[in-house]
mmCIF file of C-alpha atoms in Angstrom:
data_model
loop_
_atom_site.group_PDB
_atom_site.id
_atom_site.type_symbol
_atom_site.label_atom_id
_atom_site.label_comp_id
_atom_site.label_asym_id
_atom_site.label_seq_id
_atom_site.Cartn_x
_atom_site.Cartn_y
_atom_site.Cartn_z
ATOM 1 C CA MET B 1 54.138 48.833 -54.252
ATOM 2 C CA ILE B 2 51.451 51.429 -53.836
ATOM 3 C CA ASP B 3 49.402 52.022 -56.740
ATOM 4 C CA LYS B 4 49.226 55.662 -58.203
ATOM 5 C CA ALA B 5 46.325 55.930 -59.887
ATOM 6 C CA ARG B 6 44.147 54.389 -57.419
ATOM 7 C CA VAL B 7 46.125 57.341 -55.064
ATOM 8 C CA SER B 8 45.310 59.686 -58.057
ATOM 9 C CA LYS B 9 41.582 59.150 -57.955
ATOM 10 C CA GLY B 10 41.153 58.706 -54.364
ATOM 11 C CA GLN B 11 42.909 62.034 -53.698
ATOM 12 C CA VAL B 12 40.477 63.821 -56.528
ATOM 13 C CA ALA B 13 37.629 62.433 -55.199
ATOM 14 C CA GLY B 14 38.677 63.935 -51.912
ATOM 15 C CA ASN B 15 39.362 66.929 -52.910
ATOM 16 C CA ASN B 16 35.917 67.159 -55.427
ATOM 17 C CA LEU B 17 33.743 66.610 -52.169
ATOM 18 C CA ALA B 18 35.996 69.344 -50.073
ATOM 19 C CA GLU B 19 35.538 71.680 -52.395
ATOM 20 C CA ARG B 20 31.499 70.724 -52.421
ATOM 21 C CA SER B 21 31.233 71.051 -49.431
ATOM 22 C CA ILE B 22 32.929 74.449 -49.252
ATOM 23 C CA GLN B 23 29.940 75.414 -51.552
ATOM 24 C CA GLU B 24 27.499 74.362 -49.388
ATOM 25 C CA ASP B 25 28.722 76.105 -46.691
ATOM 26 C CA ALA B 26 28.764 79.078 -48.753
ATOM 27 C CA TYR B 27 24.825 79.115 -49.723
ATOM 28 C CA ASP B 28 22.254 79.475 -47.060
ATOM 29 C CA PRO B 29 19.037 78.162 -48.742
ATOM 30 C CA PHE B 30 16.637 79.944 -45.701
ATOM 31 C CA THR B 31 17.455 83.563 -46.354
ATOM 32 C CA ASN B 32 17.103 83.049 -50.388
ATOM 33 C CA ARG B 33 13.400 82.238 -49.767
ATOM 34 C CA ALA B 34 10.601 84.274 -51.277
ATOM 35 C CA SER B 35 7.928 84.815 -48.448
ATOM 36 C CA THR B 36 4.700 82.662 -48.440
ATOM 37 C CA PHE B 37 1.430 82.942 -47.355
ATOM 38 C CA LEU B 38 1.648 80.942 -44.196
ATOM 39 C CA THR B 39 0.216 84.087 -41.780
ATOM 40 C CA SER B 40 2.559 83.013 -38.793
ATOM 41 C CA ASP B 41 4.830 79.804 -37.403
ATOM 42 C CA PHE B 42 1.677 79.255 -34.791
ATOM 43 C CA ALA B 43 -0.642 78.391 -37.744
ATOM 44 C CA VAL B 44 2.221 76.553 -39.316
ATOM 45 C CA PHE B 45 2.394 74.175 -36.410
ATOM 46 C CA MET B 46 -1.493 74.250 -36.211
ATOM 47 C CA HIS B 47 -1.109 72.655 -40.084
ATOM 48 C CA LEU B 48 1.237 70.889 -39.141
ATOM 49 C CA VAL B 49 -0.389 69.379 -36.100
ATOM 50 C CA LYS B 50 -3.245 68.667 -38.050
ATOM 51 C CA SER B 51 -1.496 66.858 -40.829
ATOM 52 C CA ALA B 52 0.459 64.833 -38.403
ATOM 53 C CA MET B 53 -2.878 63.941 -35.655
ATOM 54 C CA GLY B 54 -4.944 63.014 -38.233
ATOM 55 C CA THR B 55 -8.276 61.711 -37.794
ATOM 56 C CA ASP B 56 -7.415 58.005 -38.779
ATOM 57 C CA VAL B 57 -6.614 57.919 -35.282
ATOM 58 C CA LEU B 58 -9.899 56.721 -34.334
ATOM 59 C CA PHE B 59 -9.324 53.290 -36.774
ATOM 60 C CA LEU B 60 -6.594 52.101 -34.810
ATOM 61 C CA PRO B 61 -9.347 49.986 -32.610
ATOM 62 C CA HIS B 62 -10.291 47.888 -36.008
ATOM 63 C CA ALA B 63 -6.560 47.183 -36.555
ATOM 64 C CA PHE B 64 -6.155 46.883 -33.240
ATOM 65 C CA ARG B 65 -9.368 44.088 -32.767
ATOM 66 C CA ARG B 66 -7.952 41.990 -35.328
ATOM 67 C CA THR B 67 -3.539 42.230 -34.319
ATOM 68 C CA GLY B 68 -3.803 41.335 -30.798
ATOM 69 C CA TYR B 69 -1.961 43.978 -27.988
ATOM 70 C CA ALA B 70 0.960 42.453 -27.902
ATOM 71 C CA SER B 71 1.900 42.308 -31.865
ATOM 72 C CA SER B 72 0.322 46.051 -31.479
ATOM 73 C CA ILE B 73 2.419 47.371 -29.652
ATOM 74 C CA VAL B 74 5.493 45.956 -31.070
ATOM 75 C CA CYS B 75 4.905 46.784 -34.155
ATOM 76 C CA GLY B 76 3.223 50.334 -33.238
ATOM 77 C CA ILE B 77 6.898 51.145 -31.304
ATOM 78 C CA GLY B 78 8.856 50.089 -34.924
ATOM 79 C CA VAL B 79 6.578 51.733 -36.875
ATOM 80 C CA GLY B 80 6.892 55.363 -34.768
ATOM 81 C CA THR B 81 10.616 54.376 -34.909
ATOM 82 C CA LEU B 82 10.069 54.500 -39.060
ATOM 83 C CA CYS B 83 7.590 57.387 -38.854
ATOM 84 C CA VAL B 84 10.230 59.724 -36.676
ATOM 85 C CA HIS B 85 13.427 58.269 -39.373
ATOM 86 C CA THR B 86 11.074 59.924 -42.466
ATOM 87 C CA ALA B 87 12.826 63.553 -40.386
ATOM 88 C CA VAL B 88 16.026 62.156 -42.809
ATOM 89 C CA ILE B 89 14.226 63.619 -45.865
ATOM 90 C CA VAL B 90 14.025 67.745 -44.076
ATOM 91 C CA GLN B 91 18.307 67.171 -44.201
ATOM 92 C CA CYS B 92 18.491 65.491 -47.875
ATOM 93 C CA SER B 93 16.346 68.306 -49.132
ATOM 94 C CA GLN B 94 18.265 71.049 -47.252
ATOM 95 C CA GLU B 95 21.285 68.939 -48.043
ATOM 96 C CA LEU B 96 20.494 69.108 -51.876
ATOM 97 C CA CYS B 97 19.275 72.892 -52.022
ATOM 98 C CA ARG B 98 22.433 74.092 -50.859
ATOM 99 C CA ARG B 99 24.400 71.644 -52.865
ATOM 100 C CA ASN B 100 21.979 73.566 -56.289
ATOM 101 C CA HIS B 101 22.109 76.730 -54.549
ATOM 102 C CA VAL B 102 18.252 76.658 -54.447
ATOM 103 C CA PRO B 103 16.063 78.055 -51.842
ATOM 104 C CA LYS B 104 13.724 74.782 -51.640
ATOM 105 C CA LEU B 105 12.637 71.877 -52.931
ATOM 106 C CA ASP B 106 9.107 69.982 -52.741
ATOM 107 C CA PHE B 107 8.828 66.500 -52.630
ATOM 108 C CA ALA B 108 9.531 65.425 -55.607
ATOM 109 C CA GLU B 109 11.883 67.441 -56.646
ATOM 110 C CA THR B 110 14.109 66.761 -54.107
ATOM 111 C CA ALA B 111 13.494 62.990 -55.196
ATOM 112 C CA GLN B 112 14.884 64.321 -58.874
ATOM 113 C CA PHE B 113 17.603 65.736 -57.297
ATOM 114 C CA SER B 114 18.378 62.860 -55.438
ATOM 115 C CA PHE B 115 18.548 60.236 -58.221
ATOM 116 C CA GLN B 116 20.615 63.232 -60.130
ATOM 117 C CA ALA B 117 23.297 63.135 -57.459
ATOM 118 C CA GLY B 118 22.949 59.369 -56.889
ATOM 119 C CA PRO B 119 25.105 56.488 -58.646
ATOM 120 C CA GLU B 120 25.713 57.837 -62.605
ATOM 121 C CA ARG B 121 23.595 54.873 -63.564
ATOM 122 C CA ILE B 122 20.072 56.550 -62.196
ATOM 123 C CA ARG B 123 21.207 59.865 -63.403
ATOM 124 C CA LYS B 124 19.477 59.696 -66.544
ATOM 125 C CA TYR B 125 16.066 58.535 -64.530
ATOM 126 C CA GLY B 126 16.143 61.745 -61.813
ATOM 127 C CA ARG B 127 12.936 63.253 -63.483
ATOM 128 C CA LEU B 128 10.756 60.418 -64.076
ATOM 129 C CA PHE B 129 11.411 59.888 -60.140
ATOM 130 C CA GLY B 130 9.773 63.048 -59.749
ATOM 131 C CA VAL B 131 7.750 62.969 -61.420
ATOM 132 C CA VAL B 132 6.412 58.925 -60.440
ATOM 133 C CA THR B 133 6.517 60.555 -56.675
ATOM 134 C CA ASN B 134 4.408 63.267 -57.732
ATOM 135 C CA VAL B 135 1.966 60.560 -58.581
ATOM 136 C CA ILE B 136 1.897 58.463 -55.850
ATOM 137 C CA ILE B 137 1.591 61.846 -53.318
ATOM 138 C CA CYS B 138 -1.455 63.064 -55.490
ATOM 139 C CA SER B 139 -3.227 59.241 -54.910
ATOM 140 C CA VAL B 140 -2.492 59.297 -51.179
ATOM 141 C CA HIS B 141 -3.777 62.524 -50.413
ATOM 142 C CA PHE B 142 -6.499 62.480 -53.230
ATOM 143 C CA GLN B 143 -7.125 59.336 -51.106
ATOM 144 C CA ALA B 144 -7.410 60.921 -47.927
ATOM 145 C CA ALA B 145 -9.742 63.304 -49.279
ATOM 146 C CA VAL B 146 -11.736 60.379 -50.213
ATOM 147 C CA ASP B 147 -11.407 59.662 -46.474
ATOM 148 C CA ILE B 148 -12.537 62.026 -45.163
ATOM 149 C CA HIS B 149 -16.255 61.379 -47.424
ATOM 150 C CA LEU B 150 -16.002 57.618 -46.088
ATOM 151 C CA VAL B 151 -15.369 58.634 -42.540
ATOM 152 C CA ILE B 152 -18.735 60.926 -42.211
ATOM 153 C CA GLU B 153 -20.420 56.901 -42.561
ATOM 154 C CA PHE B 154 -19.482 56.694 -38.548
ATOM 155 C CA PHE B 155 -20.405 60.157 -37.020
ATOM 156 C CA SER B 156 -23.618 60.071 -38.874
ATOM 157 C CA SER B 157 -26.917 59.103 -36.391
ATOM 158 C CA LEU B 158 -29.458 59.952 -39.128
ATOM 159 C CA GLU B 159 -31.236 56.892 -41.303
ATOM 160 C CA MET B 160 -30.437 57.853 -44.432
ATOM 161 C CA ASN B 161 -28.552 56.438 -47.403
ATOM 162 C CA LEU B 162 -24.122 57.310 -46.573
ATOM 163 C CA ARG B 163 -24.371 58.381 -50.502
ATOM 164 C CA LEU B 164 -27.261 60.994 -49.909
ATOM 165 C CA TYR B 165 -25.094 62.353 -46.806
ATOM 166 C CA VAL B 166 -22.102 62.442 -49.262
ATOM 167 C CA VAL B 167 -23.676 64.485 -51.398
ATOM 168 C CA ILE B 168 -25.083 66.873 -48.967
ATOM 169 C CA PHE B 169 -22.091 68.039 -47.877
ATOM 170 C CA PHE B 170 -20.793 68.057 -51.304
ATOM 171 C CA PRO B 171 -20.743 72.256 -51.501
ATOM 172 C CA VAL B 172 -18.697 72.291 -48.114
ATOM 173 C CA THR B 173 -15.960 69.957 -49.151
ATOM 174 C CA CYS B 174 -16.165 72.087 -52.529
ATOM 175 C CA ALA B 175 -15.750 75.405 -50.859
ATOM 176 C CA LEU B 176 -12.965 73.813 -48.906
ATOM 177 C CA GLY B 177 -11.193 72.347 -51.913
ATOM 178 C CA PHE B 178 -11.201 76.323 -53.565
ATOM 179 C CA ALA B 179 -8.993 77.148 -50.946
ATOM 180 C CA PRO B 180 -6.139 79.661 -53.070
ATOM 181 C CA ASN B 181 -3.715 78.629 -50.718
ATOM 182 C CA LEU B 182 -2.430 77.921 -46.996
ATOM 183 C CA TRP B 183 -3.339 81.313 -45.376
ATOM 184 C CA TYR B 184 -7.154 80.312 -46.243
ATOM 185 C CA LEU B 185 -6.833 77.469 -44.670
ATOM 186 C CA ALA B 186 -4.973 78.372 -41.304
ATOM 187 C CA PRO B 187 -7.918 79.423 -39.252
ATOM 188 C CA PHE B 188 -9.448 75.381 -40.225
ATOM 189 C CA SER B 189 -6.357 74.069 -39.125
ATOM 190 C CA VAL B 190 -6.136 75.543 -35.822
ATOM 191 C CA VAL B 191 -10.093 74.784 -34.572
ATOM 192 C CA GLY B 192 -10.105 71.338 -36.212
ATOM 193 C CA ALA B 193 -6.238 70.815 -34.052
ATOM 194 C CA LEU B 194 -8.109 72.213 -31.245
ATOM 195 C CA PHE B 195 -11.586 70.380 -31.310
ATOM 196 C CA LEU B 196 -9.358 67.157 -31.745
ATOM 197 C CA PHE B 197 -7.759 67.213 -29.046
ATOM 198 C CA LEU B 198 -10.753 68.098 -27.124
ATOM 199 C CA GLY B 199 -11.923 64.967 -28.183
ATOM 200 C CA VAL B 200 -8.885 62.546 -27.998
ATOM 201 C CA TYR B 201 -8.836 64.105 -23.686
ATOM 202 C CA ILE B 202 -12.963 63.742 -23.990
ATOM 203 C CA ALA B 203 -12.107 59.957 -25.249
ATOM 204 C CA LEU B 204 -9.714 58.994 -22.512
ATOM 205 C CA TYR B 205 -11.732 59.834 -19.622
ATOM 206 C CA TYR B 206 -14.405 57.607 -20.969
ATOM 207 C CA PHE B 207 -11.779 54.828 -21.969
ATOM 208 C CA LEU B 208 -9.919 55.771 -17.810
ATOM 209 C CA GLU B 209 -12.618 56.040 -15.801
ATOM 210 C CA ASP B 210 -12.827 51.998 -15.552
ATOM 211 C CA THR B 211 -9.969 50.747 -17.383
ATOM 212 C CA PRO B 212 -10.502 46.757 -17.835
ATOM 213 C CA ASP B 213 -7.607 44.459 -16.728
ATOM 214 C CA PRO B 214 -5.749 43.944 -20.014
ATOM 215 C CA ARG B 215 -5.670 40.388 -19.716
ATOM 216 C CA ARG B 216 -9.096 40.252 -21.047
ATOM 217 C CA LEU B 217 -8.128 40.897 -24.314
ATOM 218 C CA ASP B 218 -5.690 38.707 -27.130
ATOM 219 C CA ALA B 219 -2.395 39.212 -26.945
ATOM 220 C CA LEU B 220 -1.931 37.108 -30.227
ATOM 221 C CA THR B 221 -4.126 36.414 -32.894
ATOM 222 C CA THR B 222 -3.084 36.086 -36.700
ATOM 223 C CA VAL B 223 -0.248 36.661 -38.426
ATOM 224 C CA LEU B 224 -1.903 38.449 -41.741
ATOM 225 C CA PRO B 225 -3.429 41.373 -40.172
ATOM 226 C CA VAL B 226 -0.039 42.869 -39.154
ATOM 227 C CA PRO B 227 0.838 44.279 -42.134
ATOM 228 C CA MET B 228 -2.093 45.445 -42.744
ATOM 229 C CA TYR B 229 -2.283 46.947 -39.071
ATOM 230 C CA CYS B 230 1.534 48.857 -39.600
ATOM 231 C CA ALA B 231 0.141 50.815 -43.029
ATOM 232 C CA ILE B 232 -3.010 52.079 -40.937
ATOM 233 C CA ILE B 233 -0.646 53.069 -38.134
ATOM 234 C CA MET B 234 1.014 54.714 -40.654
ATOM 235 C CA PHE B 235 -2.352 56.988 -41.716
ATOM 236 C CA ALA B 236 -2.650 57.322 -37.713
ATOM 237 C CA PHE B 237 0.710 56.851 -35.250
ATOM 238 C CA HIS B 238 -0.581 57.592 -31.373
ATOM 239 C CA ASN B 239 -0.306 56.011 -27.874
ATOM 240 C CA MET B 240 -1.436 52.996 -27.614
ATOM 241 C CA THR B 241 -2.563 53.016 -24.497
ATOM 242 C CA LEU B 242 -5.582 54.602 -25.692
ATOM 243 C CA TYR B 243 -7.116 51.653 -27.006
ATOM 244 C CA LEU B 244 -5.930 49.386 -24.124
ATOM 245 C CA PRO B 245 -9.332 49.184 -21.753
ATOM 246 C CA LEU B 246 -11.378 48.886 -25.114
ATOM 247 C CA THR B 247 -12.509 44.687 -25.387
ATOM 248 C CA ARG B 248 -12.446 41.958 -28.166
ATOM 249 C CA ASN B 249 -15.657 43.307 -29.390
ATOM 250 C CA ALA B 250 -14.035 47.619 -30.127
ATOM 251 C CA CYS B 251 -16.273 49.355 -32.581
ATOM 252 C CA ASP B 252 -14.178 50.212 -36.022
ATOM 253 C CA THR B 253 -14.082 53.815 -34.762
ATOM 254 C CA VAL B 254 -13.150 54.923 -31.228
ATOM 255 C CA ILE B 255 -16.405 57.366 -31.340
ATOM 256 C CA LYS B 256 -19.036 54.360 -31.338
ATOM 257 C CA ASN B 257 -17.258 53.107 -27.544
ATOM 258 C CA LEU B 258 -18.532 55.793 -26.008
ATOM 259 C CA PRO B 259 -22.223 56.463 -24.432
ATOM 260 C CA MET B 260 -23.811 58.043 -26.825
ATOM 261 C CA GLU B 261 -26.671 58.460 -24.672
ATOM 262 C CA GLU B 262 -24.788 60.830 -23.100
ATOM 263 C CA THR B 263 -24.162 64.265 -23.623
ATOM 264 C CA LEU B 264 -20.524 64.922 -23.278
ATOM 265 C CA ALA B 265 -20.516 61.796 -25.631
ATOM 266 C CA GLN B 266 -22.445 63.317 -28.296
ATOM 267 C CA VAL B 267 -20.189 66.342 -27.639
ATOM 268 C CA VAL B 268 -17.108 64.088 -28.890
ATOM 269 C CA LYS B 269 -19.444 63.198 -31.894
ATOM 270 C CA VAL B 270 -19.571 67.203 -32.839
ATOM 271 C CA VAL B 271 -15.713 67.936 -32.006
ATOM 272 C CA VAL B 272 -14.834 65.114 -33.703
ATOM 273 C CA PHE B 273 -16.839 65.810 -37.137
ATOM 274 C CA LEU B 274 -15.634 69.134 -37.557
ATOM 275 C CA PRO B 275 -11.584 67.950 -37.797
ATOM 276 C CA VAL B 276 -12.543 65.812 -40.032
ATOM 277 C CA LEU B 277 -14.416 67.930 -42.792
ATOM 278 C CA PHE B 278 -11.814 70.396 -42.239
ATOM 279 C CA THR B 279 -8.531 68.243 -43.246
ATOM 280 C CA LEU B 280 -10.113 68.296 -46.944
ATOM 281 C CA GLY B 281 -9.117 71.771 -47.477
ATOM 282 C CA LEU B 282 -5.415 70.474 -46.775
ATOM 283 C CA ALA B 283 -5.131 67.126 -47.880
ATOM 284 C CA TYR B 284 -6.226 68.268 -50.949
ATOM 285 C CA TYR B 285 -3.739 71.314 -51.086
ATOM 286 C CA VAL B 286 -1.250 69.310 -52.250
ATOM 287 C CA PRO B 287 -2.125 67.610 -54.873
ATOM 288 C CA ILE B 288 -3.315 71.053 -57.034
ATOM 289 C CA SER B 289 -0.715 72.495 -55.970
ATOM 290 C CA VAL B 290 1.481 69.288 -57.874
ATOM 291 C CA LEU B 291 -0.496 69.813 -60.237
ATOM 292 C CA TRP B 292 -1.836 73.070 -61.341
ATOM 293 C CA PRO B 293 1.501 74.108 -62.050
ATOM 294 C CA ALA B 294 1.880 71.569 -64.772
ATOM 295 C CA ILE B 295 -1.216 72.521 -66.242
ATOM 296 C CA ARG B 296 -0.305 76.358 -66.022
ATOM 297 C CA SER B 297 2.421 76.115 -67.894
ATOM 298 C CA ARG B 298 0.499 74.570 -71.101
ATOM 299 C CA VAL B 299 -1.956 77.542 -70.903
ATOM 300 C CA ALA B 300 0.044 80.328 -70.355
ATOM 301 C CA ALA B 301 -0.703 82.136 -73.135
ATOM 302 C CA LYS B 302 -3.921 82.552 -72.503
ATOM 303 C CA SER B 303 -5.377 85.483 -70.239
ATOM 304 C CA VAL B 304 -5.214 85.699 -66.649
ATOM 305 C CA ALA B 305 -9.205 84.771 -66.268
ATOM 306 C CA GLN B 306 -8.670 81.562 -68.853
ATOM 307 C CA GLN B 307 -6.435 80.608 -66.283
ATOM 308 C CA ARG B 308 -8.453 81.476 -63.595
ATOM 309 C CA PHE B 309 -10.812 79.200 -65.327
ATOM 310 C CA TYR B 310 -8.966 76.505 -65.760
ATOM 311 C CA GLU B 311 -7.564 76.004 -62.111
ATOM 312 C CA SER B 312 -11.569 76.174 -61.235
ATOM 313 C CA LEU B 313 -12.022 73.710 -63.298
ATOM 314 C CA LEU B 314 -9.656 71.471 -62.179
ATOM 315 C CA ARG B 315 -10.599 72.166 -58.480
ATOM 316 C CA LEU B 316 -14.011 70.938 -58.904
ATOM 317 C CA CYS B 317 -12.747 67.895 -60.618
ATOM 318 C CA GLY B 318 -10.761 66.935 -58.421
ATOM 319 C CA VAL B 319 -13.385 67.261 -55.875
ATOM 320 C CA MET B 320 -15.894 65.986 -57.762
ATOM 321 C CA GLY B 321 -13.754 62.907 -58.233
ATOM 322 C CA THR B 322 -13.390 62.535 -54.653
ATOM 323 C CA THR B 323 -16.813 61.973 -53.853
ATOM 324 C CA LEU B 324 -18.130 60.164 -56.738
ATOM 325 C CA SER B 325 -15.019 57.552 -55.691
ATOM 326 C CA ALA B 326 -16.788 58.207 -51.563
ATOM 327 C CA ILE B 327 -19.929 57.221 -53.293
ATOM 328 C CA ALA B 328 -19.062 54.183 -55.284
ATOM 329 C CA VAL B 329 -17.010 52.816 -52.518
ATOM 330 C CA PRO B 330 -19.109 52.784 -49.173
ATOM 331 C CA GLN B 331 -16.703 50.449 -46.693
ATOM 332 C CA MET B 332 -13.946 52.601 -44.949
ATOM 333 C CA VAL B 333 -11.633 50.132 -42.939
ATOM 334 C CA PRO B 334 -10.901 47.673 -45.314
ATOM 335 C CA LEU B 335 -10.243 50.662 -48.389
ATOM 336 C CA LEU B 336 -8.038 52.624 -46.164
ATOM 337 C CA GLY B 337 -5.732 50.140 -45.032
ATOM 338 C CA LEU B 338 -5.672 49.056 -48.990
ATOM 339 C CA PHE B 339 -4.364 52.648 -50.041
ATOM 340 C CA SER B 340 -2.273 52.923 -47.083
ATOM 341 C CA ALA B 341 -0.430 49.279 -48.120
ATOM 342 C CA LEU B 342 0.540 51.041 -51.593
ATOM 343 C CA GLY B 343 0.881 54.431 -51.106
ATOM 344 C CA MET B 344 1.754 55.320 -47.220
ATOM 345 C CA SER B 345 4.277 52.763 -46.939
ATOM 346 C CA THR B 346 5.817 53.615 -50.208
ATOM 347 C CA ILE B 347 6.014 57.534 -49.342
ATOM 348 C CA MET B 348 7.597 56.902 -46.187
ATOM 349 C CA LEU B 349 9.787 53.890 -46.305
ATOM 350 C CA LEU B 350 10.687 53.368 -50.230
ATOM 351 C CA ILE B 351 10.811 56.425 -51.886
ATOM 352 C CA LEU B 352 12.576 57.473 -48.244
ATOM 353 C CA ILE B 353 15.146 54.934 -48.601
ATOM 354 C CA LEU B 354 16.034 56.051 -52.223
ATOM 355 C CA ILE B 355 16.262 60.167 -51.539
ATOM 356 C CA GLU B 356 18.603 59.111 -48.721
ATOM 357 C CA THR B 357 20.937 56.532 -50.414
ATOM 358 C CA SER B 358 21.421 58.734 -53.439
ATOM 359 C CA THR B 359 21.243 62.153 -51.606
ATOM 360 C CA LYS B 360 24.108 60.675 -49.895
ATOM 361 C CA TRP B 361 25.388 58.076 -52.237
ATOM 362 C CA ALA B 362 29.100 59.950 -51.695
ATOM 363 C CA GLU B 363 29.906 59.696 -48.366
ATOM 364 C CA ALA B 364 27.017 56.062 -48.058
ATOM 365 C CA THR B 365 28.280 54.377 -44.926
ATOM 366 C CA ARG B 366 28.122 50.500 -44.659
ATOM 367 C CA THR B 367 25.604 51.309 -41.031
ATOM 368 C CA MET B 368 23.284 53.400 -43.255
ATOM 369 C CA LEU B 369 22.766 51.112 -46.482
ATOM 370 C CA ALA B 370 22.036 48.115 -44.137
ATOM 371 C CA LYS B 371 19.666 50.086 -42.517
ATOM 372 C CA ASN B 372 17.584 51.457 -46.007
ATOM 373 C CA ILE B 373 17.762 47.557 -46.648
ATOM 374 C CA ALA B 374 16.245 46.218 -43.732
ATOM 375 C CA ILE B 375 13.791 49.725 -43.842
ATOM 376 C CA PHE B 376 13.284 48.430 -48.120
ATOM 377 C CA VAL B 377 12.074 44.824 -46.420
ATOM 378 C CA VAL B 378 9.561 45.967 -44.090
ATOM 379 C CA TRP B 379 8.424 47.899 -46.940
ATOM 380 C CA LEU B 380 7.962 44.644 -48.827
ATOM 381 C CA LEU B 381 6.439 43.058 -46.355
ATOM 382 C CA ILE B 382 3.627 45.574 -45.547
ATOM 383 C CA LEU B 383 2.950 46.013 -49.177
ATOM 384 C CA ILE B 384 2.618 42.771 -50.306
ATOM 385 C CA PHE B 385 0.614 41.514 -47.221
ATOM 386 C CA GLY B 386 -0.731 44.608 -46.174
ATOM 387 C CA THR B 387 -2.443 44.777 -49.791
ATOM 388 C CA ILE B 388 -3.617 40.703 -49.664
ATOM 389 C CA GLU B 389 -5.419 40.644 -46.284
ATOM 390 C CA SER B 390 -7.234 44.396 -47.518
ATOM 391 C CA VAL B 391 -8.348 42.462 -50.405
ATOM 392 C CA TRP B 392 -9.721 40.359 -49.112
ATOM 393 C CA SER B 393 -11.652 42.281 -46.130
ATOM 394 C CA ILE B 394 -13.209 44.242 -49.079
ATOM 395 C CA VAL B 395 -14.294 40.832 -50.943
ATOM 396 C CA ARG B 396 -15.654 39.881 -47.213
ATOM 397 C CA GLU B 397 -17.720 43.280 -46.662
ATOM 398 C CA TYR B 398 -19.169 42.769 -50.395
ATOM 399 C CA GLY B 399 -19.197 38.862 -50.143
ATOM 400 C CA GLY B 400 -21.904 39.220 -46.769
ATOM 401 C CA THR B 401 -19.332 37.280 -45.076
ATOM 402 C CA ARG B 402 -17.859 40.343 -42.954
ATOM 403 C CA GLN B 403 -17.053 39.607 -39.202
ATOM 404 C CA GLU B 404 -18.466 41.182 -35.972
ATOM 405 C CA GLU B 405 -19.389 44.666 -35.866
ATOM 406 C CA CYS B 406 -21.001 47.599 -33.388
#
């Protein structure tokens, strides 16, 4: 006998889905968006390229050496697939825009609206999920700004303390941190991306000019460094064939493997340093765009001049905070692995699958749920073992038992 209540419930659910689909199709978020300060499609593309192809790519040889070329290539393909999978966040954001009839949603708002569209038990945590997402995003991007200060160490040939070097460049980084919107950062992204491409091209020339037999390298080393490698490669995914010519004694950064007595190699040093410096404005723009609206709502009653003062104070404190962090912790690679394992993996893996599962909960399939469970397991492994290996590396660095280096 057919259960009429079950049939009626299924019909209601089907009708609700059909009605929601019609409402989503009727609203176009793109036509309702206000114009922004992005100047042109080319500038937007350069912002995207500069963000995606970061200078952290230069630190992959360190992870490559610690892991072995066989496991590095396999893990690189796997992490690359996960990076491509992050495009699902755009689909979820656009779908939530149509459902809620809003022109656009940022990352944290997408997280919040997704929880509110998910199972009833978690809907009340939607706003909390948005706040937590914002906190993680800010911590990751502030760390990216710290990394930019720290990376100066690898491009400096001056015989001075790294901390003094960071202080010297503070006015430049401070100016970039005060850029009010992406329109002012567009020229820096264009120049930085072009210079970075030029530097990588010249580096490829040196590496491929006299390529040794890859069998000279270790295929496998130990298991423990693999999660840290995966965390670092999330920060800077790149074609691993770039590093096959490197030997077991590869330096922490690609630049140190070049013959610095040659003019062309010295050019690489300059053209890669500038993108490092220019990236700070783009990395710093995200946390400011998240924090300032929350603070502005508290000082809305004050005059425009006072609001500008508070915004300037926030930007100055942020730049000073990243500078002091860079001065306090001069070791780059272990710190990069630690924050990648804690922050970047959480954003790219955990938060993403939570958003997708909540957004598509009504029409979720077993295949999607199984995929997200597998990604959750990968995130857990990277988080636990990547953090352990990074902490041990930091202990070795400060304990005077650091491994061989250039």
